[in-house]
Structure formats: C-alpha cells, structure tokens
Short mmCIF file of N, CA, C and O in Angstrom, two decimals:
data_model
loop_
_atom_site.label_atom_id
_atom_site.label_comp_id
_atom_site.label_asym_id
_atom_site.label_seq_id
_atom_site.Cartn_x
_atom_site.Cartn_y
_atom_site.Cartn_z
N UNK B 16 97.40 186.35 122.55
CA UNK B 16 97.12 185.00 123.00
C UNK B 16 98.32 184.12 122.67
O UNK B 16 98.90 184.25 121.62
N UNK B 17 98.70 183.23 123.57
CA UNK B 17 99.86 182.37 123.37
C UNK B 17 99.45 180.98 122.92
O UNK B 17 98.73 180.28 123.62
N UNK B 18 99.90 180.63 121.75
CA UNK B 18 99.63 179.32 121.17
C UNK B 18 100.73 178.35 121.63
O UNK B 18 101.87 178.75 121.80
N UNK B 19 100.38 177.08 121.79
CA UNK B 19 101.34 176.04 122.13
C UNK B 19 101.53 175.15 120.91
O UNK B 19 100.56 174.68 120.31
N UNK B 20 102.80 174.93 120.54
CA UNK B 20 103.15 174.04 119.43
C UNK B 20 104.05 172.95 119.96
O UNK B 20 105.05 173.22 120.64
N UNK B 21 103.69 171.71 119.68
CA UNK B 21 104.53 170.56 120.02
C UNK B 21 104.92 169.91 118.72
O UNK B 21 104.08 169.67 117.85
N UNK B 22 106.21 169.63 118.56
CA UNK B 22 106.67 168.92 117.37
C UNK B 22 107.80 167.98 117.76
O UNK B 22 108.50 168.21 118.74
N UNK B 23 107.90 166.92 116.99
CA UNK B 23 108.94 165.93 117.26
C UNK B 23 108.51 164.58 116.74
O UNK B 23 107.80 164.47 115.74
N UNK B 24 108.93 163.55 117.46
CA UNK B 24 108.60 162.19 117.04
C UNK B 24 108.57 161.26 118.23
O UNK B 24 109.11 161.57 119.30
N UNK B 25 107.92 160.12 118.04
CA UNK B 25 107.85 159.07 119.05
C UNK B 25 108.28 157.77 118.39
O UNK B 25 107.98 157.52 117.21
N UNK B 26 108.97 156.95 119.16
CA UNK B 26 109.44 155.66 118.66
C UNK B 26 108.74 154.53 119.41
O UNK B 26 108.64 154.55 120.64
N UNK B 27 108.29 153.56 118.65
CA UNK B 27 107.63 152.39 119.21
C UNK B 27 108.56 151.18 119.12
O UNK B 27 109.30 151.03 118.14
N UNK B 28 108.46 150.31 120.09
CA UNK B 28 109.17 149.03 119.99
C UNK B 28 108.42 148.15 118.99
O UNK B 28 107.24 148.38 118.69
N UNK B 29 109.09 147.14 118.49
CA UNK B 29 108.43 146.19 117.59
C UNK B 29 107.25 145.52 118.29
O UNK B 29 106.22 145.28 117.68
N UNK B 30 107.41 145.22 119.59
CA UNK B 30 106.38 144.53 120.35
C UNK B 30 105.10 145.38 120.49
O UNK B 30 104.00 144.84 120.51
N UNK B 31 105.23 146.70 120.60
CA UNK B 31 104.07 147.58 120.81
C UNK B 31 103.49 148.13 119.50
O UNK B 31 102.43 148.74 119.52
N UNK B 32 104.17 147.94 118.39
CA UNK B 32 103.80 148.60 117.15
C UNK B 32 102.37 148.30 116.71
O UNK B 32 101.64 149.21 116.33
N UNK B 33 101.93 147.07 116.77
CA UNK B 33 100.59 146.74 116.26
C UNK B 33 99.49 147.41 117.09
O UNK B 33 98.50 147.90 116.53
N UNK B 34 99.65 147.50 118.40
CA UNK B 34 98.63 148.16 119.23
C UNK B 34 98.67 149.67 119.03
O UNK B 34 97.62 150.32 119.03
N UNK B 35 99.83 150.24 118.82
CA UNK B 35 99.95 151.67 118.53
C UNK B 35 99.23 151.98 117.22
O UNK B 35 98.43 152.92 117.14
N UNK B 36 99.50 151.20 116.20
CA UNK B 36 98.85 151.41 114.91
C UNK B 36 97.33 151.26 115.02
O UNK B 36 96.58 152.02 114.41
N UNK B 37 96.88 150.30 115.82
CA UNK B 37 95.45 150.05 115.96
C UNK B 37 94.72 151.18 116.69
O UNK B 37 93.56 151.49 116.38
N UNK B 38 95.36 151.81 117.64
CA UNK B 38 94.72 152.84 118.47
C UNK B 38 94.94 154.27 117.99
O UNK B 38 94.25 155.19 118.42
N UNK B 39 95.89 154.47 117.11
CA UNK B 39 96.28 155.82 116.73
C UNK B 39 95.15 156.63 116.08
O UNK B 39 94.95 157.80 116.42
N UNK B 40 94.40 156.03 115.18
CA UNK B 40 93.36 156.80 114.49
C UNK B 40 92.30 157.31 115.46
O UNK B 40 91.80 158.43 115.32
N UNK B 41 91.93 156.54 116.46
CA UNK B 41 90.96 156.99 117.47
C UNK B 41 91.54 158.13 118.29
O UNK B 41 90.83 159.11 118.59
N UNK B 42 92.81 158.03 118.65
CA UNK B 42 93.47 159.10 119.41
C UNK B 42 93.48 160.41 118.60
O UNK B 42 93.16 161.47 119.13
N UNK B 43 93.78 160.32 117.33
CA UNK B 43 93.78 161.51 116.46
C UNK B 43 92.38 162.09 116.37
O UNK B 43 92.19 163.31 116.53
N UNK B 44 91.38 161.26 116.16
CA UNK B 44 90.00 161.72 116.06
C UNK B 44 89.55 162.45 117.33
O UNK B 44 88.99 163.54 117.27
N UNK B 45 89.80 161.85 118.48
CA UNK B 45 89.39 162.46 119.75
C UNK B 45 90.12 163.77 120.01
O UNK B 45 89.52 164.74 120.48
N UNK B 46 91.39 163.82 119.69
CA UNK B 46 92.17 165.03 119.92
C UNK B 46 91.68 166.16 119.03
O UNK B 46 91.54 167.30 119.49
N UNK B 47 91.41 165.88 117.79
CA UNK B 47 90.95 166.93 116.87
C UNK B 47 89.60 167.50 117.28
O UNK B 47 89.26 168.61 116.89
N UNK B 48 88.85 166.77 118.08
CA UNK B 48 87.55 167.24 118.57
C UNK B 48 87.69 168.10 119.83
O UNK B 48 86.71 168.72 120.26
N UNK B 49 88.85 168.12 120.44
CA UNK B 49 89.04 168.86 121.68
C UNK B 49 88.96 170.36 121.46
O UNK B 49 89.45 170.88 120.45
N UNK B 50 88.36 171.03 122.41
CA UNK B 50 88.30 172.49 122.38
C UNK B 50 89.73 173.03 122.42
O UNK B 50 90.54 172.62 123.25
N UNK B 51 90.04 173.93 121.51
CA UNK B 51 91.36 174.56 121.49
C UNK B 51 92.39 173.87 120.62
O UNK B 51 93.48 174.39 120.43
N UNK B 52 92.05 172.72 120.05
CA UNK B 52 92.99 172.03 119.15
C UNK B 52 92.90 172.68 117.77
O UNK B 52 91.85 172.71 117.15
N UNK B 53 94.03 173.19 117.30
CA UNK B 53 94.09 173.82 115.98
C UNK B 53 94.58 172.84 114.92
O UNK B 53 94.05 172.78 113.81
N UNK B 54 95.63 172.11 115.25
CA UNK B 54 96.25 171.14 114.33
C UNK B 54 96.71 169.95 115.16
O UNK B 54 97.30 170.13 116.24
N UNK B 55 96.47 168.75 114.65
CA UNK B 55 96.98 167.55 115.31
C UNK B 55 97.30 166.52 114.25
O UNK B 55 96.40 165.97 113.61
N UNK B 56 98.58 166.30 114.02
CA UNK B 56 99.03 165.35 113.00
C UNK B 56 100.02 164.36 113.62
O UNK B 56 100.97 164.76 114.29
N UNK B 57 99.76 163.10 113.40
CA UNK B 57 100.70 162.04 113.78
C UNK B 57 100.80 161.14 112.56
O UNK B 57 99.83 160.50 112.16
N UNK B 58 101.99 161.11 111.97
CA UNK B 58 102.20 160.36 110.73
C UNK B 58 103.29 159.32 110.92
O UNK B 58 104.38 159.64 111.38
N UNK B 59 102.98 158.11 110.53
CA UNK B 59 103.98 157.05 110.59
C UNK B 59 105.02 157.31 109.51
O UNK B 59 104.69 157.56 108.35
N UNK B 60 106.28 157.28 109.90
CA UNK B 60 107.38 157.57 108.99
C UNK B 60 107.44 156.51 107.88
O UNK B 60 107.30 155.31 108.16
N UNK B 61 107.64 156.94 106.66
CA UNK B 61 107.68 156.01 105.52
C UNK B 61 108.92 155.14 105.52
O UNK B 61 108.90 154.04 104.96
N UNK B 62 109.99 155.62 106.12
CA UNK B 62 111.25 154.86 106.11
C UNK B 62 111.48 154.04 107.38
O UNK B 62 112.33 153.16 107.39
N UNK B 63 110.74 154.36 108.44
CA UNK B 63 110.90 153.66 109.72
C UNK B 63 109.52 153.50 110.33
O UNK B 63 108.98 154.42 110.92
N UNK B 64 108.94 152.31 110.19
CA UNK B 64 107.57 152.06 110.67
C UNK B 64 107.42 152.27 112.17
O UNK B 64 106.32 152.46 112.66
N UNK B 65 108.50 152.24 112.92
CA UNK B 65 108.44 152.42 114.37
C UNK B 65 108.48 153.89 114.79
O UNK B 65 108.37 154.19 115.97
N UNK B 66 108.64 154.78 113.83
CA UNK B 66 108.72 156.22 114.13
C UNK B 66 107.42 156.91 113.71
O UNK B 66 106.93 156.70 112.60
N UNK B 67 106.92 157.75 114.60
CA UNK B 67 105.70 158.51 114.35
C UNK B 67 106.03 159.99 114.50
O UNK B 67 106.41 160.44 115.59
N UNK B 68 105.93 160.73 113.41
CA UNK B 68 106.22 162.17 113.42
C UNK B 68 104.98 162.91 113.93
O UNK B 68 103.86 162.65 113.48
N UNK B 69 105.20 163.82 114.87
CA UNK B 69 104.10 164.46 115.59
C UNK B 69 104.19 165.98 115.42
O UNK B 69 105.27 166.57 115.55
N UNK B 70 103.03 166.60 115.14
CA UNK B 70 102.92 168.06 115.11
C UNK B 70 101.57 168.44 115.69
O UNK B 70 100.53 167.95 115.22
N UNK B 71 101.57 169.28 116.71
CA UNK B 71 100.35 169.70 117.38
C UNK B 71 100.35 171.21 117.56
O UNK B 71 101.39 171.80 117.82
N UNK B 72 99.17 171.81 117.46
CA UNK B 72 98.99 173.22 117.81
C UNK B 72 97.72 173.34 118.63
O UNK B 72 96.67 172.82 118.24
N UNK B 73 97.84 174.01 119.76
CA UNK B 73 96.69 174.30 120.61
C UNK B 73 96.60 175.80 120.80
O UNK B 73 97.61 176.49 120.87
N UNK B 74 95.38 176.28 120.93
CA UNK B 74 95.12 177.71 120.98
C UNK B 74 95.78 178.39 122.19
O UNK B 74 96.17 179.55 122.11
N UNK B 75 95.95 177.64 123.28
CA UNK B 75 96.58 178.21 124.48
C UNK B 75 97.06 177.09 125.40
O UNK B 75 96.81 175.90 125.15
N UNK B 76 97.76 177.50 126.43
CA UNK B 76 98.34 176.54 127.38
C UNK B 76 97.26 175.71 128.08
O UNK B 76 97.43 174.52 128.31
N UNK B 77 96.15 176.34 128.41
CA UNK B 77 95.07 175.63 129.09
C UNK B 77 94.50 174.50 128.24
O UNK B 77 94.25 173.40 128.73
N UNK B 78 94.32 174.76 126.95
CA UNK B 78 93.83 173.72 126.04
C UNK B 78 94.83 172.59 125.91
O UNK B 78 94.46 171.41 125.89
N UNK B 79 96.11 172.94 125.81
CA UNK B 79 97.16 171.93 125.72
C UNK B 79 97.19 171.06 126.97
O UNK B 79 97.28 169.83 126.90
N UNK B 80 97.09 171.70 128.13
CA UNK B 80 97.11 170.96 129.40
C UNK B 80 95.88 170.07 129.54
O UNK B 80 95.96 168.95 130.04
N UNK B 81 94.71 170.56 129.09
CA UNK B 81 93.49 169.74 129.12
C UNK B 81 93.67 168.51 128.23
O UNK B 81 93.21 167.41 128.58
N UNK B 82 94.32 168.69 127.11
CA UNK B 82 94.62 167.56 126.22
C UNK B 82 95.49 166.53 126.94
O UNK B 82 95.21 165.33 126.89
N UNK B 83 96.52 166.99 127.62
CA UNK B 83 97.41 166.08 128.34
C UNK B 83 96.65 165.29 129.41
O UNK B 83 96.87 164.09 129.58
N UNK B 84 95.75 165.95 130.12
CA UNK B 84 94.95 165.27 131.15
C UNK B 84 94.06 164.21 130.51
O UNK B 84 93.96 163.08 131.00
N UNK B 85 93.40 164.57 129.40
CA UNK B 85 92.53 163.59 128.74
C UNK B 85 93.31 162.39 128.26
O UNK B 85 92.90 161.24 128.45
N UNK B 86 94.46 162.64 127.68
CA UNK B 86 95.27 161.54 127.15
C UNK B 86 95.67 160.57 128.26
O UNK B 86 95.60 159.35 128.10
N UNK B 87 96.08 161.10 129.40
CA UNK B 87 96.53 160.23 130.51
C UNK B 87 95.44 159.28 130.98
O UNK B 87 95.74 158.19 131.44
N UNK B 88 94.17 159.70 130.86
CA UNK B 88 93.09 158.85 131.33
C UNK B 88 92.42 158.05 130.20
O UNK B 88 91.39 157.42 130.41
N UNK B 89 93.02 158.05 129.03
CA UNK B 89 92.43 157.36 127.88
C UNK B 89 93.14 156.04 127.59
O UNK B 89 94.21 155.76 128.13
N UNK B 90 92.53 155.25 126.71
CA UNK B 90 93.17 154.01 126.27
C UNK B 90 94.50 154.30 125.59
O UNK B 90 95.48 153.59 125.77
N UNK B 91 94.54 155.41 124.82
CA UNK B 91 95.79 155.80 124.17
C UNK B 91 96.87 156.05 125.21
O UNK B 91 98.04 155.68 125.02
N UNK B 92 96.52 156.67 126.31
CA UNK B 92 97.48 156.93 127.38
C UNK B 92 98.11 155.65 127.89
O UNK B 92 99.31 155.63 128.23
N UNK B 93 97.33 154.60 127.94
CA UNK B 93 97.84 153.31 128.41
C UNK B 93 98.74 152.66 127.36
O UNK B 93 99.87 152.29 127.64
N UNK B 94 98.24 152.55 126.11
CA UNK B 94 99.00 151.83 125.08
C UNK B 94 100.24 152.60 124.63
O UNK B 94 101.20 151.98 124.16
N UNK B 95 100.24 153.92 124.79
CA UNK B 95 101.39 154.70 124.34
C UNK B 95 102.42 154.93 125.45
O UNK B 95 103.41 155.62 125.25
N UNK B 96 102.19 154.33 126.59
CA UNK B 96 103.07 154.55 127.74
C UNK B 96 104.53 154.17 127.51
O UNK B 96 105.42 154.74 128.15
N UNK B 97 104.77 153.23 126.63
CA UNK B 97 106.14 152.79 126.38
C UNK B 97 106.82 153.50 125.21
O UNK B 97 107.97 153.21 124.90
N UNK B 98 106.10 154.42 124.55
CA UNK B 98 106.73 155.14 123.44
C UNK B 98 107.90 155.97 123.94
O UNK B 98 107.84 156.59 125.00
N UNK B 99 108.96 155.99 123.17
CA UNK B 99 110.11 156.85 123.43
C UNK B 99 109.83 158.17 122.73
O UNK B 99 109.81 158.25 121.50
N UNK B 100 109.57 159.22 123.52
CA UNK B 100 109.10 160.49 122.96
C UNK B 100 110.22 161.51 122.89
O UNK B 100 110.96 161.71 123.85
N UNK B 101 110.31 162.15 121.73
CA UNK B 101 111.29 163.20 121.47
C UNK B 101 110.53 164.43 120.98
O UNK B 101 110.36 164.62 119.78
N UNK B 102 110.05 165.23 121.92
CA UNK B 102 109.19 166.37 121.60
C UNK B 102 109.85 167.68 122.01
O UNK B 102 110.58 167.74 123.00
N UNK B 103 109.51 168.72 121.28
CA UNK B 103 109.91 170.08 121.61
C UNK B 103 108.63 170.90 121.67
O UNK B 103 107.81 170.86 120.75
N UNK B 104 108.45 171.63 122.77
CA UNK B 104 107.24 172.42 122.96
C UNK B 104 107.61 173.89 122.94
O UNK B 104 108.54 174.32 123.63
N UNK B 105 106.86 174.66 122.14
CA UNK B 105 107.09 176.10 122.02
C UNK B 105 105.81 176.84 122.37
O UNK B 105 104.71 176.37 122.07
N UNK B 106 105.97 177.99 122.99
CA UNK B 106 104.83 178.85 123.28
C UNK B 106 105.07 180.16 122.54
O UNK B 106 106.15 180.75 122.63
N UNK B 107 104.07 180.57 121.78
CA UNK B 107 104.25 181.79 121.00
C UNK B 107 102.99 182.63 120.95
O UNK B 107 101.90 182.16 121.28
N UNK B 108 103.16 183.82 120.52
CA UNK B 108 102.04 184.75 120.41
C UNK B 108 101.53 184.72 118.98
O UNK B 108 102.33 184.72 118.04
N UNK B 109 100.22 184.72 118.82
CA UNK B 109 99.65 184.80 117.49
C UNK B 109 98.36 185.59 117.57
O UNK B 109 97.80 185.80 118.63
N UNK B 110 97.90 186.01 116.43
CA UNK B 110 96.69 186.81 116.37
C UNK B 110 95.59 186.02 115.68
O UNK B 110 95.80 185.47 114.59
N UNK B 111 94.43 185.97 116.31
CA UNK B 111 93.28 185.30 115.70
C UNK B 111 92.66 186.24 114.69
O UNK B 111 92.54 187.44 114.93
N UNK B 112 92.27 185.71 113.54
CA UNK B 112 91.61 186.55 112.53
C UNK B 112 90.16 186.15 112.38
O UNK B 112 89.73 185.13 112.78
#
C-alpha cells in the first residue's frame, strides 16, 4: 500500500494571520476525522508567527485526494487561499501491522 506524506510550511500575510489562527484548530479537527488520515500536524512556528509548519500522512492517494477535495469546499479552503505554500509530497510503500 502506498502512503502519501506531505511536509513543508505555509506563510501567512500579517493581514490574514488572525483569521488563519482562528480557523486552524477546526481545520485540524476535521482533517484528523477523515478516513485514511494517519497524522495531521500544523504548528505555528515559535520564531515566525506567520509560518505554519505542516506534516501530513494519509493511508493512500485516494484518501489524500479526498482530503484535498474537502478542503477546497470548506471555510478553511477559503481563508487559506492566500497562504504561500511550500510543500513536498512523497508517495511510499509501507506495511500495515
């Protein structure tokens, strides 16, 4: 089975920062409830409040793509539209135990 891992960071403008901070916890909660989500972490950088470090793992490509579809139609999809995203996506094989 091929797992999808996304890692990187997103940058917010000063103007969008308060709405990003306000909506982030709901986005994390909803994502962690998604079928196929193994890990979902978004942490505000301690040295740069406008930077959010992101790490995601999904059980397979289909789950990852379903997540992307849900996000686009969510409030988070709207408020995060201006984020400058620097992500790297990897697909790998792993064994379920």
